[in-house]
Amino acid sequence: MLSFFNSSTLDLNSYPKTAETIQAVIVEPENESALLEQVELFKRDSNNLATKSDDLTSRFNNFEQTIDQRIADLINTITQENKELKSSIKL
């Protein structure tokens, strides 16, 4: 959640001391609503990422299985052709 501070109500004793790191955003009052709207859009997008991530994981697993099956089929085909070639050479 974003917090906006008014310098007249800011109590410096309750905030980080020397050598502490903070993240702060200073927003002009006239830009506050635009920033809040952007934050809501980012929140909405980040909620969709989990769904997309699961979907991508599922798609990747399916892709991996398909490739594994195709490689196995190619190995079988090559093995069979190799046997046929050896057989024809012996004749």
PDB file of C-alpha atoms in Angstrom:
ATOM      1  CA  MET A   1       0.000   0.000   0.000  1.00  0.00           C
ATOM      2  CA  LEU A   2       1.295   3.458  -0.851  1.00  0.00           C
ATOM      3  CA  SER A   3       1.623   6.052   1.844  1.00  0.00           C
ATOM      4  CA  PHE A   4       1.769   9.747   1.135  1.00  0.00           C
ATOM      5  CA  PHE A   5       3.311  12.062   3.674  1.00  0.00           C
ATOM      6  CA  ASN A   6       2.680  15.693   4.302  1.00  0.00           C
ATOM      7  CA  SER A   7       5.885  17.383   5.470  1.00  0.00           C
ATOM      8  CA  SER A   8       4.011  19.166   8.261  1.00  0.00           C
ATOM      9  CA  THR A   9       2.965  15.835   9.834  1.00  0.00           C
ATOM     10  CA  LEU A  10       6.207  13.946   9.205  1.00  0.00           C
ATOM     11  CA  ASP A  11       7.812  12.729  12.443  1.00  0.00           C
ATOM     12  CA  LEU A  12      11.494  12.127  11.669  1.00  0.00           C
ATOM     13  CA  ASN A  13      12.034  10.214  14.931  1.00  0.00           C
ATOM     14  CA  SER A  14       9.823   7.336  13.794  1.00  0.00           C
ATOM     15  CA  TYR A  15      11.588   6.765  10.473  1.00  0.00           C
ATOM     16  CA  PRO A  16      14.832   4.973   9.530  1.00  0.00           C
ATOM     17  CA  LYS A  17      17.977   6.079  11.282  1.00  0.00           C
ATOM     18  CA  THR A  18      21.480   6.565   9.902  1.00  0.00           C
ATOM     19  CA  ALA A  19      22.618   3.859   7.442  1.00  0.00           C
ATOM     20  CA  GLU A  20      19.114   2.473   6.962  1.00  0.00           C
ATOM     21  CA  THR A  21      17.706   2.225   3.461  1.00  0.00           C
ATOM     22  CA  ILE A  22      14.192   3.209   2.541  1.00  0.00           C
ATOM     23  CA  GLN A  23      12.202   3.444  -0.658  1.00  0.00           C
ATOM     24  CA  ALA A  24      10.191   6.598  -1.032  1.00  0.00           C
ATOM     25  CA  VAL A  25       8.097   8.201  -3.722  1.00  0.00           C
ATOM     26  CA  ILE A  26       7.387  11.894  -3.595  1.00  0.00           C
ATOM     27  CA  VAL A  27       4.221  12.729  -5.473  1.00  0.00           C
ATOM     28  CA  GLU A  28       2.726  16.106  -6.120  1.00  0.00           C
ATOM     29  CA  PRO A  29      -0.906  16.218  -4.961  1.00  0.00           C
ATOM     30  CA  GLU A  30      -2.161  16.862  -8.495  1.00  0.00           C
ATOM     31  CA  ASN A  31      -0.442  13.646  -9.706  1.00  0.00           C
ATOM     32  CA  GLU A  32      -1.616  11.421  -6.862  1.00  0.00           C
ATOM     33  CA  SER A  33      -4.737  10.071  -8.591  1.00  0.00           C
ATOM     34  CA  ALA A  34      -2.789   9.179 -11.763  1.00  0.00           C
ATOM     35  CA  LEU A  35      -0.191   7.306  -9.714  1.00  0.00           C
ATOM     36  CA  LEU A  36      -2.836   5.415  -7.747  1.00  0.00           C
ATOM     37  CA  GLU A  37      -4.507   4.410 -11.019  1.00  0.00           C
ATOM     38  CA  GLN A  38      -1.165   3.121 -12.347  1.00  0.00           C
ATOM     39  CA  VAL A  39      -0.585   1.136  -9.152  1.00  0.00           C
ATOM     40  CA  GLU A  40      -4.012  -0.490  -9.495  1.00  0.00           C
ATOM     41  CA  LEU A  41      -3.221  -1.430 -13.109  1.00  0.00           C
ATOM     42  CA  PHE A  42       0.094  -2.983 -12.053  1.00  0.00           C
ATOM     43  CA  LYS A  43      -1.626  -4.911  -9.263  1.00  0.00           C
ATOM     44  CA  ARG A  44      -4.193  -6.248 -11.724  1.00  0.00           C
ATOM     45  CA  ASP A  45      -1.441  -7.288 -14.165  1.00  0.00           C
ATOM     46  CA  SER A  46       0.611  -8.972 -11.431  1.00  0.00           C
ATOM     47  CA  ASN A  47      -2.426 -11.041 -10.399  1.00  0.00           C
ATOM     48  CA  ASN A  48      -2.738 -12.297 -13.981  1.00  0.00           C
ATOM     49  CA  LEU A  49       0.934 -13.288 -14.137  1.00  0.00           C
ATOM     50  CA  ALA A  50       0.434 -16.229 -11.777  1.00  0.00           C
ATOM     51  CA  THR A  51      -2.248 -17.651 -14.048  1.00  0.00           C
ATOM     52  CA  LYS A  52      -0.154 -17.078 -17.141  1.00  0.00           C
ATOM     53  CA  SER A  53       2.870 -18.588 -15.425  1.00  0.00           C
ATOM     54  CA  ASP A  54       0.973 -21.775 -14.578  1.00  0.00           C
ATOM     55  CA  ASP A  55      -0.340 -21.901 -18.126  1.00  0.00           C
ATOM     56  CA  LEU A  56       3.191 -21.420 -19.500  1.00  0.00           C
ATOM     57  CA  THR A  57       4.513 -24.171 -17.251  1.00  0.00           C
ATOM     58  CA  SER A  58       1.806 -26.515 -18.467  1.00  0.00           C
ATOM     59  CA  ARG A  59       2.470 -25.585 -22.086  1.00  0.00           C
ATOM     60  CA  PHE A  60       6.213 -26.068 -21.632  1.00  0.00           C
ATOM     61  CA  ASN A  61       5.698 -29.505 -20.074  1.00  0.00           C
ATOM     62  CA  ASN A  62       3.412 -30.474 -22.954  1.00  0.00           C
ATOM     63  CA  PHE A  63       5.987 -29.180 -25.452  1.00  0.00           C
ATOM     64  CA  GLU A  64       8.731 -31.165 -23.715  1.00  0.00           C
ATOM     65  CA  GLN A  65       6.677 -34.377 -23.850  1.00  0.00           C
ATOM     66  CA  THR A  66       5.914 -33.811 -27.537  1.00  0.00           C
ATOM     67  CA  ILE A  67       9.599 -33.293 -28.354  1.00  0.00           C
ATOM     68  CA  ASP A  68      10.575 -36.384 -26.331  1.00  0.00           C
ATOM     69  CA  GLN A  69       8.027 -38.471 -28.244  1.00  0.00           C
ATOM     70  CA  ARG A  70       9.192 -37.145 -31.624  1.00  0.00           C
ATOM     71  CA  ILE A  71      12.827 -37.879 -30.769  1.00  0.00           C
ATOM     72  CA  ALA A  72      11.896 -41.414 -29.682  1.00  0.00           C
ATOM     73  CA  ASP A  73       9.972 -41.898 -32.961  1.00  0.00           C
ATOM     74  CA  LEU A  74      12.953 -40.645 -34.980  1.00  0.00           C
ATOM     75  CA  ILE A  75      15.316 -42.984 -33.128  1.00  0.00           C
ATOM     76  CA  ASN A  76      13.001 -45.919 -33.859  1.00  0.00           C
ATOM     77  CA  THR A  77      12.738 -44.933 -37.532  1.00  0.00           C
ATOM     78  CA  ILE A  78      16.501 -44.581 -37.905  1.00  0.00           C
ATOM     79  CA  THR A  79      17.093 -47.874 -36.101  1.00  0.00           C
ATOM     80  CA  GLN A  80      14.620 -49.639 -38.394  1.00  0.00           C
ATOM     81  CA  GLU A  81      16.129 -48.073 -41.534  1.00  0.00           C
ATOM     82  CA  ASN A  82      19.600 -49.004 -40.317  1.00  0.00           C
ATOM     83  CA  LYS A  83      18.525 -52.647 -39.878  1.00  0.00           C
ATOM     84  CA  GLU A  84      16.990 -52.646 -43.356  1.00  0.00           C
ATOM     85  CA  LEU A  85      20.180 -51.210 -44.885  1.00  0.00           C
ATOM     86  CA  LYS A  86      22.358 -53.785 -43.114  1.00  0.00           C
ATOM     87  CA  SER A  87      20.012 -56.511 -44.287  1.00  0.00           C
ATOM     88  CA  SER A  88      20.148 -55.314 -47.910  1.00  0.00           C
ATOM     89  CA  ILE A  89      23.960 -55.084 -47.828  1.00  0.00           C
ATOM     90  CA  LYS A  90      24.267 -58.724 -46.659  1.00  0.00           C
ATOM     91  CA  LEU A  91      22.212 -59.949 -49.621  1.00  0.00           C
TER      92      LEU A  91
END
